[in-house]
Coordinates of C-alpha atoms (C1' of nucleotides) in Angstrom, one line a residue:
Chain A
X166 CA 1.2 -64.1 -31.7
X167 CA 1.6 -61.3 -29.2
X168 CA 4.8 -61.2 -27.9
X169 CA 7.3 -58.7 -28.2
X170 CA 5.5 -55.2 -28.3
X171 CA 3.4 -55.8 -25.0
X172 CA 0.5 -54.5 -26.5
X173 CA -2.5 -56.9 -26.0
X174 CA -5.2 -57.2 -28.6
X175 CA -8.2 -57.0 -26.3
X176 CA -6.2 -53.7 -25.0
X177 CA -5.5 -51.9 -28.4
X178 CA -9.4 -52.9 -29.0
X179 CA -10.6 -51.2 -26.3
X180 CA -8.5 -48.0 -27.1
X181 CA -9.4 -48.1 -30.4
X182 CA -13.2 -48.2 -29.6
X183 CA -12.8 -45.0 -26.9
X184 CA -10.7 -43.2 -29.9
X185 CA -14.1 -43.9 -31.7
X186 CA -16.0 -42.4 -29.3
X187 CA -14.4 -39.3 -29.1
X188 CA -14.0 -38.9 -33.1
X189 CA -17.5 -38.9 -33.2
X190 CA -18.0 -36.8 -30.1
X191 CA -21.1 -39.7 -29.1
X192 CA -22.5 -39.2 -25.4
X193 CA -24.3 -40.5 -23.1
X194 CA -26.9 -43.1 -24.7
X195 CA -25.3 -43.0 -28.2
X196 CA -25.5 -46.7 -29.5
X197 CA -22.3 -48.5 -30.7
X198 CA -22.2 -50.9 -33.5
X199 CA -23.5 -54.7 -32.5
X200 CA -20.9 -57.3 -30.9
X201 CA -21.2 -58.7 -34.6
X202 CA -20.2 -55.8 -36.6
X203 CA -17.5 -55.1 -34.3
X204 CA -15.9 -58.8 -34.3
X205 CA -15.9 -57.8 -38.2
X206 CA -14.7 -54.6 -37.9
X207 CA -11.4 -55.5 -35.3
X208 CA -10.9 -59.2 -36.9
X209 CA -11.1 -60.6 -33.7
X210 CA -12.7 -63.4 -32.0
X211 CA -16.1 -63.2 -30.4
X212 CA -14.6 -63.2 -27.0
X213 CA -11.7 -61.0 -26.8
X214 CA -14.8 -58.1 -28.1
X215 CA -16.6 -59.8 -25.1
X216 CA -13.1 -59.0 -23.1
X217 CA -12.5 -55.1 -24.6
X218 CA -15.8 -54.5 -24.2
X219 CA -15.9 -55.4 -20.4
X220 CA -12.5 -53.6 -20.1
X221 CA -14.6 -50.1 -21.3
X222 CA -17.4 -51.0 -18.7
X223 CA -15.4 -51.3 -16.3
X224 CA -13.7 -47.6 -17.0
X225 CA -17.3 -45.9 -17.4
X226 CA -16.7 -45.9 -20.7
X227 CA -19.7 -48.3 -22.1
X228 CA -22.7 -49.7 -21.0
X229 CA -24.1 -53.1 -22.2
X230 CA -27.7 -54.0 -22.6
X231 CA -28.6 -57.9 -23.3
X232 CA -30.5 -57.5 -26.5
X233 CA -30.6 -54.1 -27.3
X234 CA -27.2 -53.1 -27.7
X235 CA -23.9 -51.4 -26.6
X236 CA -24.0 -47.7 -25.8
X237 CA -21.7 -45.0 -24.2
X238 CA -21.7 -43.7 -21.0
X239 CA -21.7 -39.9 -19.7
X240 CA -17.9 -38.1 -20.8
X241 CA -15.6 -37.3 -18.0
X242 CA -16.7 -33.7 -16.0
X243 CA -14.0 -31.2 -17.1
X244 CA -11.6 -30.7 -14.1
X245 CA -12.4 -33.4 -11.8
X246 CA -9.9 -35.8 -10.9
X247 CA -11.0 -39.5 -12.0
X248 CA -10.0 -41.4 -8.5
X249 CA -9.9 -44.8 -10.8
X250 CA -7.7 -43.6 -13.4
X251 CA -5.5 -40.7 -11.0
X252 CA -2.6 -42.7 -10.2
X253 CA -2.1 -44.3 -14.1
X254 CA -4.4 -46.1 -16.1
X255 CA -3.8 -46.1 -19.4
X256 CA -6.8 -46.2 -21.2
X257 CA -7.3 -42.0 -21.2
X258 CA -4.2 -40.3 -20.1
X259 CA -5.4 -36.8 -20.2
X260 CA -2.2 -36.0 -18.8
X261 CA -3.5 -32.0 -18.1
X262 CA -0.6 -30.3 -18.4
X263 CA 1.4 -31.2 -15.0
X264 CA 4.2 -29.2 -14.2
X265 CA 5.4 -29.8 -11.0
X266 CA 8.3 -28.0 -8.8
X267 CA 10.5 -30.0 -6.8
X268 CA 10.7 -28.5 -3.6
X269 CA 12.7 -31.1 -2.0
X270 CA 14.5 -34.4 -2.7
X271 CA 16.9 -36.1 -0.2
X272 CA 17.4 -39.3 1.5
X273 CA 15.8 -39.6 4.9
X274 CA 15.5 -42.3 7.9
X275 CA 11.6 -43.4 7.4
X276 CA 9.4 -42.5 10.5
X277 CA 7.9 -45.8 11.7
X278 CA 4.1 -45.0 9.8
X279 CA 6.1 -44.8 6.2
X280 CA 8.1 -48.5 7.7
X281 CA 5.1 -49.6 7.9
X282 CA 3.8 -49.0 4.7
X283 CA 6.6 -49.2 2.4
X284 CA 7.4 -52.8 4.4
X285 CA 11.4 -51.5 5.3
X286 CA 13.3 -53.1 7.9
X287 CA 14.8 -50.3 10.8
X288 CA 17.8 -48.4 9.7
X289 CA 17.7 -48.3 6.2
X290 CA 17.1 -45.0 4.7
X291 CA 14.4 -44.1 1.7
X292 CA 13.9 -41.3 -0.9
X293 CA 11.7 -38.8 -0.2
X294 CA 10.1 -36.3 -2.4
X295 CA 8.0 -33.2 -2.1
X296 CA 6.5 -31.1 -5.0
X297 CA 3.9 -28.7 -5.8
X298 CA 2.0 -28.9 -8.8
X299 CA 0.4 -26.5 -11.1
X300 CA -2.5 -26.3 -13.5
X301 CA -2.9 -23.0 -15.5
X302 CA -0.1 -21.4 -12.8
X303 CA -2.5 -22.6 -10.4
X304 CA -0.7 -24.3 -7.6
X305 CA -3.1 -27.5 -6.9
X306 CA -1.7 -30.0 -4.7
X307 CA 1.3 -30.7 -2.5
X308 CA 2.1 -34.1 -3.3
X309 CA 5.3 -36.1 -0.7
X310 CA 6.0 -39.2 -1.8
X311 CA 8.5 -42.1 0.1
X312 CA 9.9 -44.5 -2.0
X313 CA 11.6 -48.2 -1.3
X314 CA 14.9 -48.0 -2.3
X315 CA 15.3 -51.3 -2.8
X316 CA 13.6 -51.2 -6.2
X317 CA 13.7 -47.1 -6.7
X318 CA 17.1 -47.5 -6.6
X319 CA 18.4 -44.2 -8.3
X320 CA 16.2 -40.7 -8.4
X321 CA 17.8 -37.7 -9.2
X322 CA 16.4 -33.8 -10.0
X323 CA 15.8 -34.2 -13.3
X324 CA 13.7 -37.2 -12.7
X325 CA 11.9 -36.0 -10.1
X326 CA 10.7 -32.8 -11.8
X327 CA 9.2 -35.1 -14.3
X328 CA 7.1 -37.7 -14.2
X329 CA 8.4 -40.3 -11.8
X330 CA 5.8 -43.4 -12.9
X331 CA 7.2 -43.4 -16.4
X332 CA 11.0 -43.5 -14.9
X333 CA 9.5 -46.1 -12.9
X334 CA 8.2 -48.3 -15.6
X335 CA 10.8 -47.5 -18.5
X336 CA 13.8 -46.4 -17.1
X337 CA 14.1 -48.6 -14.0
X338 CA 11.7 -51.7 -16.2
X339 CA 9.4 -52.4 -13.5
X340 CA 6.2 -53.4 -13.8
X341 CA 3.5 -51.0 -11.8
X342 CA 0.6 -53.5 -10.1
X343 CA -2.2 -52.1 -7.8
X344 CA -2.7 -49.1 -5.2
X345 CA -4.3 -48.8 -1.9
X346 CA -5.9 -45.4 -1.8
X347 CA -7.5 -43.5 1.2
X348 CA -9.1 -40.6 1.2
X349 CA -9.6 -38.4 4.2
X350 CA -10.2 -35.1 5.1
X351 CA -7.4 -32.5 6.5
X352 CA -6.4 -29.1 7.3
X353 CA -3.4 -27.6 6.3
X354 CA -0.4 -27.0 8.1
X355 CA 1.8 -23.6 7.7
X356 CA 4.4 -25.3 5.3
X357 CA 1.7 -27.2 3.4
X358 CA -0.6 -23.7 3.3
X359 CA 2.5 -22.1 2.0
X360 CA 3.2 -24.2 -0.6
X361 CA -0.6 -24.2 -1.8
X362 CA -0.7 -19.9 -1.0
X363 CA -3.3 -20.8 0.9
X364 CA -4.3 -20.2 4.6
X365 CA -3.1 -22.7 7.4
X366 CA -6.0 -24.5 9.1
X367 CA -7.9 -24.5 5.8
X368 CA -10.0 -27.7 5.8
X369 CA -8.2 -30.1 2.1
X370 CA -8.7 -33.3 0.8
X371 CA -5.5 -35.7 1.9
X372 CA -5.3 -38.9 -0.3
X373 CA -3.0 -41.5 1.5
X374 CA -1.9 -43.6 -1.2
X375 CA 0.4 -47.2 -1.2
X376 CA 1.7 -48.0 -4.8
X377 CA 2.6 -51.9 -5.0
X378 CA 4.7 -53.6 -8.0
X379 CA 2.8 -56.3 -9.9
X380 CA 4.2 -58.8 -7.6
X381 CA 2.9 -57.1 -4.5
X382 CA 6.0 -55.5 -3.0
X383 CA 5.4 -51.6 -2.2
X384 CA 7.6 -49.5 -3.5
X385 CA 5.8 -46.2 -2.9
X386 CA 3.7 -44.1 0.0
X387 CA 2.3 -40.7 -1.2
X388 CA 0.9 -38.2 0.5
X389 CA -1.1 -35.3 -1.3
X390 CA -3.1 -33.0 0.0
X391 CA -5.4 -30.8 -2.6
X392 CA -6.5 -27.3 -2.7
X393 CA -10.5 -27.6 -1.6
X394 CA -11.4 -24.7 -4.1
X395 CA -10.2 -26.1 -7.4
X396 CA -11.1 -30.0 -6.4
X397 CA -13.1 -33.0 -6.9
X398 CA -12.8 -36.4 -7.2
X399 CA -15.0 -38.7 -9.4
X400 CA -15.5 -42.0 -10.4
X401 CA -18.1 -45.0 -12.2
X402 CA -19.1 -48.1 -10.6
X403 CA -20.6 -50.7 -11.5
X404 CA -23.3 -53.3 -9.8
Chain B
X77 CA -27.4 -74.4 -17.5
X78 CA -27.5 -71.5 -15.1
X79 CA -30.7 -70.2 -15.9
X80 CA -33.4 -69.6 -12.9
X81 CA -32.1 -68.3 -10.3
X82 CA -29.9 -66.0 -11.5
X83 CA -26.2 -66.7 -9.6
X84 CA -23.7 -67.2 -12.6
X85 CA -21.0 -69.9 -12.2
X86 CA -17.8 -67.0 -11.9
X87 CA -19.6 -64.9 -9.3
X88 CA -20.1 -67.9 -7.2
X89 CA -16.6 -69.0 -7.1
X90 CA -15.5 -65.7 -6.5
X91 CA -18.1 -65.5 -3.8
X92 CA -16.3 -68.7 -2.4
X93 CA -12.7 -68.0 -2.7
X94 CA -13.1 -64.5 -1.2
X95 CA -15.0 -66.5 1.5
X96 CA -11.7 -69.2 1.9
X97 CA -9.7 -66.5 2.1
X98 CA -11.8 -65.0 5.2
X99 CA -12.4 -68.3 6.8
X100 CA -9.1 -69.2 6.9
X101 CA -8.0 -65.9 8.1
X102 CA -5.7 -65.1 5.0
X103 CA -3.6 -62.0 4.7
X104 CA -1.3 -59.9 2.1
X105 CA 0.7 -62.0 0.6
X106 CA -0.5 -65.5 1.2
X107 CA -0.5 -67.8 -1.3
X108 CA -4.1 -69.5 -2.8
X109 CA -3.8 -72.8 -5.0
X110 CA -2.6 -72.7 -8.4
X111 CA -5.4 -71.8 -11.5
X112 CA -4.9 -75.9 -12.2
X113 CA -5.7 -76.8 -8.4
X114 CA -8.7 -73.9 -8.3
X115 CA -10.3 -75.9 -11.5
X116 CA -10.0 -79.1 -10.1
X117 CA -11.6 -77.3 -6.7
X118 CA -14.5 -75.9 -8.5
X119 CA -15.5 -78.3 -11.2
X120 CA -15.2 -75.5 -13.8
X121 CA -13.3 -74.5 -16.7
X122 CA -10.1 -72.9 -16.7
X123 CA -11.6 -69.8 -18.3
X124 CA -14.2 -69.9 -16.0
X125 CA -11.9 -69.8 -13.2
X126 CA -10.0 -66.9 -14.9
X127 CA -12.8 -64.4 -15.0
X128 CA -13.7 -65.5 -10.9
X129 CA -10.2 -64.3 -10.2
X130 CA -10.5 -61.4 -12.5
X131 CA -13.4 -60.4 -10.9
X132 CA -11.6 -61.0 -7.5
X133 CA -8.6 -58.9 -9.1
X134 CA -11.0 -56.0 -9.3
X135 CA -12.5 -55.9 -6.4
X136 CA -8.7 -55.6 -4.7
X137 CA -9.0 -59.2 -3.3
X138 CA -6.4 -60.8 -5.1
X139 CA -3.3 -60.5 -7.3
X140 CA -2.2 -62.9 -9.6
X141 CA 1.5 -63.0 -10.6
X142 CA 2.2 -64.8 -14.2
X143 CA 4.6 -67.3 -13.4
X144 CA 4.3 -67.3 -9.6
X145 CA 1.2 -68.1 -8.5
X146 CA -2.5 -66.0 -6.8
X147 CA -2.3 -63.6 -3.8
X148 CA -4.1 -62.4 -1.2
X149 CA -4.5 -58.6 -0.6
X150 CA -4.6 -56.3 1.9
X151 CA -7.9 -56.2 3.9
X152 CA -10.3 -53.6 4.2
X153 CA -9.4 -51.3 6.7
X154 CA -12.0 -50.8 9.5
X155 CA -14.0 -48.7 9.2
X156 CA -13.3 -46.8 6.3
X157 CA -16.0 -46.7 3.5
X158 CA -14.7 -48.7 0.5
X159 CA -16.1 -46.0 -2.4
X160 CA -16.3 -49.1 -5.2
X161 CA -18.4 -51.2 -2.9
X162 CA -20.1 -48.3 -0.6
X163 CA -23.5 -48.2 -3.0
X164 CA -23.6 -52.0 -3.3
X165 CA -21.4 -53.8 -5.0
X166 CA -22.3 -57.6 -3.6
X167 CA -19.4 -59.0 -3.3
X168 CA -18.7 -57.9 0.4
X169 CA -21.7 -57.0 1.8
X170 CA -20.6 -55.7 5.6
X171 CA -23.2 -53.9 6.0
X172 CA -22.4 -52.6 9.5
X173 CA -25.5 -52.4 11.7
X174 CA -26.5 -49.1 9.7
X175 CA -29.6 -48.1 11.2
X176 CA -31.4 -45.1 9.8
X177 CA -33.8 -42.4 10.8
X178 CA -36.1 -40.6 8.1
X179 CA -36.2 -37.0 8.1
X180 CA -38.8 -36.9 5.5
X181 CA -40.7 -38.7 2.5
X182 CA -42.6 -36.5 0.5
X183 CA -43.7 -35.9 -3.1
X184 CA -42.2 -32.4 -4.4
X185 CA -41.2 -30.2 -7.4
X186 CA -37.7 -30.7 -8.6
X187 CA -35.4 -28.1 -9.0
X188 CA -33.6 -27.8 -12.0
X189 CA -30.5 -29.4 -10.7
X190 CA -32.5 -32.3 -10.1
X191 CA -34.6 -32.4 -13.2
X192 CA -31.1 -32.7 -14.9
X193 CA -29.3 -35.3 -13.1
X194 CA -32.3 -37.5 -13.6
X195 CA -33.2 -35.8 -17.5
X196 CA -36.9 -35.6 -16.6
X197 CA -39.3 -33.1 -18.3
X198 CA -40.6 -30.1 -16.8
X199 CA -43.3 -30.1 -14.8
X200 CA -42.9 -33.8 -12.9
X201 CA -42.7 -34.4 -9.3
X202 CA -39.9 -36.7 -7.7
X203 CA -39.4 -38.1 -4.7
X204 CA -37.6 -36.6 -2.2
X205 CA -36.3 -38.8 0.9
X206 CA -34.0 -37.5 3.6
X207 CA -32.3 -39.7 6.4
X208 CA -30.0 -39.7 8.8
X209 CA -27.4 -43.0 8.9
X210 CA -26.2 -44.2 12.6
X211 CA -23.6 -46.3 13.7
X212 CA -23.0 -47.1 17.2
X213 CA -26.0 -44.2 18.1
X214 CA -23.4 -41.9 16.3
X215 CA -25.3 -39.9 13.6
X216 CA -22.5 -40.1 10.8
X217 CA -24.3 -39.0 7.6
X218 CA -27.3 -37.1 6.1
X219 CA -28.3 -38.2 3.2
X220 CA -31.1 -36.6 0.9
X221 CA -32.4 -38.7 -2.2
X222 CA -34.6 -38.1 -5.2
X223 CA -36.0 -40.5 -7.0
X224 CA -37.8 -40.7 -10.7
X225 CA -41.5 -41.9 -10.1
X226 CA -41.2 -43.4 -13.7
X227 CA -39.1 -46.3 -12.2
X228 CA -39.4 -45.7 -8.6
X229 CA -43.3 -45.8 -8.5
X230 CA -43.9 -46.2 -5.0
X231 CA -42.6 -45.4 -1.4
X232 CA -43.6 -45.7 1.8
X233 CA -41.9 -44.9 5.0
X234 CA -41.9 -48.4 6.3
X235 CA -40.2 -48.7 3.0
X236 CA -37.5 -45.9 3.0
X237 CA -36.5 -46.7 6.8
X238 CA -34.8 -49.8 5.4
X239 CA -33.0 -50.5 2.6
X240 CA -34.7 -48.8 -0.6
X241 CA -32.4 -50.3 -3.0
X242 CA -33.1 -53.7 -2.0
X243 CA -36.9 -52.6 -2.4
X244 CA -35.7 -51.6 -5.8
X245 CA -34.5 -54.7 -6.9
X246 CA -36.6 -57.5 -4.8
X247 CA -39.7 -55.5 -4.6
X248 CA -39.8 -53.6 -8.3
X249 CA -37.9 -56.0 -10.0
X250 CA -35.4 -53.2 -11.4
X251 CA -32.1 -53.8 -12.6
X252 CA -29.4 -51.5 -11.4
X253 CA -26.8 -50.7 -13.6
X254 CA -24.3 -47.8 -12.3
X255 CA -23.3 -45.1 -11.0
X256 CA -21.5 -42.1 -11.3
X257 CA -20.5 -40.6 -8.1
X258 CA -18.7 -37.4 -7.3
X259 CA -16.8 -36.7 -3.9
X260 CA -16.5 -33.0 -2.7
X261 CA -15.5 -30.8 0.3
X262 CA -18.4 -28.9 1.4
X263 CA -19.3 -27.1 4.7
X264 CA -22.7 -28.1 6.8
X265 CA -25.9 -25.6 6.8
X266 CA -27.5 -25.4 9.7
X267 CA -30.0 -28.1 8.9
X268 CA -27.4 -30.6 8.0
X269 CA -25.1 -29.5 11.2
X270 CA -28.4 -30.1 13.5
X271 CA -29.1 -33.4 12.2
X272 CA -25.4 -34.6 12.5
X273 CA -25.0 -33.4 15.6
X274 CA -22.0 -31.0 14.8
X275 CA -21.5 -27.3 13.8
X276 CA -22.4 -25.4 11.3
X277 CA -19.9 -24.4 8.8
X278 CA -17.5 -27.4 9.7
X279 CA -15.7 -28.9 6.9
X280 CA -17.4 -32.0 5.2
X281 CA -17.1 -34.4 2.7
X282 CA -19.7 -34.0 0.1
X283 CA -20.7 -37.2 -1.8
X284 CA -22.6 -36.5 -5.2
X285 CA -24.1 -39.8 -6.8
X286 CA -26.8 -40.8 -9.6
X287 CA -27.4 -44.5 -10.0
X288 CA -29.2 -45.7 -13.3
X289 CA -31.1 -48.5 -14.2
X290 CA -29.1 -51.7 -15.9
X291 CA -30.7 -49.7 -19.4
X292 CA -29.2 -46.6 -18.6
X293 CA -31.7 -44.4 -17.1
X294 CA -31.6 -42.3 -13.9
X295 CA -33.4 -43.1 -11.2
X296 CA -32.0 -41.8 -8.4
X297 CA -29.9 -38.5 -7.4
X298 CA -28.4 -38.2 -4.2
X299 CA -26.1 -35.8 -1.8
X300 CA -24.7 -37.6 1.1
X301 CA -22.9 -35.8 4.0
X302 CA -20.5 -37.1 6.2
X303 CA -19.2 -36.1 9.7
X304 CA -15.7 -35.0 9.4
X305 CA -14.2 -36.9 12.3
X306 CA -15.1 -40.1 11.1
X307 CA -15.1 -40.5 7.9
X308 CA -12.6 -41.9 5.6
X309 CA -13.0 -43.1 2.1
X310 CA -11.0 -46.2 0.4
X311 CA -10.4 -47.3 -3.0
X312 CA -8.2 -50.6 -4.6
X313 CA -6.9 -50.1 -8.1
X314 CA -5.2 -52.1 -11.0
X315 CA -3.1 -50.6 -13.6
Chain C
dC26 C1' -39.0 -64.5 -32.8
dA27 C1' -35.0 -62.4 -34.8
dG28 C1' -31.2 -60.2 -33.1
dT29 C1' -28.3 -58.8 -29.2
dG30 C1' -25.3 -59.3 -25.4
dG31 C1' -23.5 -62.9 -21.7
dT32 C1' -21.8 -67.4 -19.9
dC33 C1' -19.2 -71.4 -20.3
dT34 C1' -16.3 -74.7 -22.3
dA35 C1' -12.0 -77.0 -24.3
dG36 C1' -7.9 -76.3 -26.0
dA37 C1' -3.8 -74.1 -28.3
dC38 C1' -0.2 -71.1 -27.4
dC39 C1' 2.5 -67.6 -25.0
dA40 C1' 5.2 -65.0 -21.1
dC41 C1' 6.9 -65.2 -16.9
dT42 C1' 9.0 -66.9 -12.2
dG43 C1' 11.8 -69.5 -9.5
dC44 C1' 14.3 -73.3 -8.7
Chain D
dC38 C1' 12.9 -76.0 -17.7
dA39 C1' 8.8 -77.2 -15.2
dG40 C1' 4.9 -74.9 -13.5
dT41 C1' 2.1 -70.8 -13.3
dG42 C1' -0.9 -67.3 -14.9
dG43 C1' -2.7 -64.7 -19.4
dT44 C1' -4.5 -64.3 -24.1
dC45 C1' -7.0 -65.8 -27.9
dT46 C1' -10.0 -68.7 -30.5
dA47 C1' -14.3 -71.2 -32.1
dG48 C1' -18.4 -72.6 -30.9
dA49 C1' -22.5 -74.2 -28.1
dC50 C1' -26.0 -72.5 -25.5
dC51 C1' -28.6 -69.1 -22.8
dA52 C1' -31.3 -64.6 -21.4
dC53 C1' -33.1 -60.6 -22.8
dT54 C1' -35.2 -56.6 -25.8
dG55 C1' -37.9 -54.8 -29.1
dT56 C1' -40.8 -55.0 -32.7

DNA sequence: CAGTGGTCTAGACCACTGC
DNA sequence: CAGTGGTCTAGACCACTGT
């Protein structure tokens, strides 16, 4: 019943129900209609709600209170960078408008550290990437990324000055699994500080990241450092 | 069937596979049983099963591959502060000797920054608690809380030299829900350098939180320092 | 105590991997 | 093409909130 598109029902639900949200511009506390109007509403089964609905929570989105109701959760801050959803979930791809500069793109022999993460046998060569990217003209990171030529098997210019994720998953039809994400604290070096017009030695966020396929084999080691001014990270747990 | 004490059927399995996968010393990319095997295992249902690994799946565990069969992920680094887990998710409670020192407990005005993150009317005291966190005798963070006196009614300094959030639950029977948290770079005062043991003006992280009640309400706003050197922050995603 | 969300089950059907 | 994980359903039963 759902093959073909790729779109799952429990998915297009939980879109459907944060489109809702922001149509009626309802914050933090506003109440959502009852797990029984909205099995009505979607013509859905009880549990695939149950399912969207713990897909939202799980985003921030929602909260759910055992008999009283279903209600929304504070909006994203304006300008902060959501650590859960940075790297590519769907479910609100603000997209802010990213253009990014290619300042380099070659083939290189990895240095043992990016082996080590990308998983590469000695002597065999990867792609790397450097770019700077802008928000309002504002340079805002300096982003180097490795990648596993083994399944990034073609990157060129044009590519690379867009966005490389999307190539990933529709050009080159492979499917994007998890990342491993560390986030440290750094100071900029003269290239980097160049790049960022700012000054060398400043203290920046460095997020180490390690982007896996959906059957586990990395395929991708990033490096971007952030301008401290314009910059901060966010995200929602749960308990 | 699972009412009294309160552990549900999935969390318990999850709680038992993550334990296999510890005890037997497991690592990224080992195989678990098959879903069929895992129900057997566990006397549950298949769906039951489903959400445990789901749940495992969020928590970076595990990754399941249609077709193939259930991994094991990478393990936590050392160390590093896992940002999903850090304000107490249960499901891997390390809790590394982290021994704390109060700086103060007292009863004050709140500013309006306060008043805000926890939306309470003029003219209201909160509590205030400040602490210094050690590991190995190494201050590593200074953390200054505030807490509603609506939900948080009482505190003691017995009380706040342990864990206050297991108070919160165990002792005032609260439900916590979530928590938005917001990571910044920031530089120390002289207060917070004296207490950490470093100098002031060096670059720090800033962590920003506010943890509400399983209803939604704010009970608690908090700023947390932490000592550059070390400090690193971790994260697991899906897509 | 009526109504709401949450868990658990059993089973049909589908999509994918790897031999 | 056998075996694996993933979605969806329908329904029983439970726990909690608010009035």
């Amino acid at each position: 019943m759902f093959g073909g598109e790729g779109v799952l029902k429990y998915q297009a639900i939980a879109q459907e129900i944060n489109q809702y949200i922001k149509d009626k511009h309802l914050s933090q506390g506003d109440k959502l209609p009852s797990l029984k109007e909205l099995v009505v509403l979607f013509e859905a089964s009880r549990s695939t709600l149950v399912k969207a609905l713990a897909l939202l929570e799980s985003h921030g989105k929602i909260y759910q209170v055992r008999g009283s109701g279903i209600y929304v959760r504070s909006d994203h801050k304006a300008g902060y960078i959501n650590l859960l959803e940075a790297q590519g979930l769907k479910l609100d791809s603000q997209t802010f408008d990213d253009l990014s500069t290619v300042v380099s793109l070659e083939e290189v022999t990895p240095s043992p550290s990016v082996r080590a993460a990308l998983k590469i046998p000695a002597g065999q060569k990867v792609y790397y990437v450097s770019r700077v990217r802008y928000i309002d003209g504002q340079a805002y990171c300096y982003e180097e990324s490795y990648y596993n030529k083994a399944y990034v098997t073609y990157l060129n210019e044009q590519i690379v000055s867009e966005s490389i994720f999307t190539y990933i998953e529709e050009g080159l039809q492979l499917k994007i699994g998890f990342a491993d994400i560390v986030v440290k604290l750094d100071h900029l070096n003269q290239t980097q500080a160049r790049h960022l017009k700012a000054e060398e030695g400043q203290a920046c966020f460095l997020l180490e990241s390690i982007h896996h396929l959906h059957n586990g084999a990395p395929f991708d080691y990033s490096l971007i450092r952030y301008r401290q001014e314009d910059v901060a990270f966010y995200l929602q747990t749960q308990f």
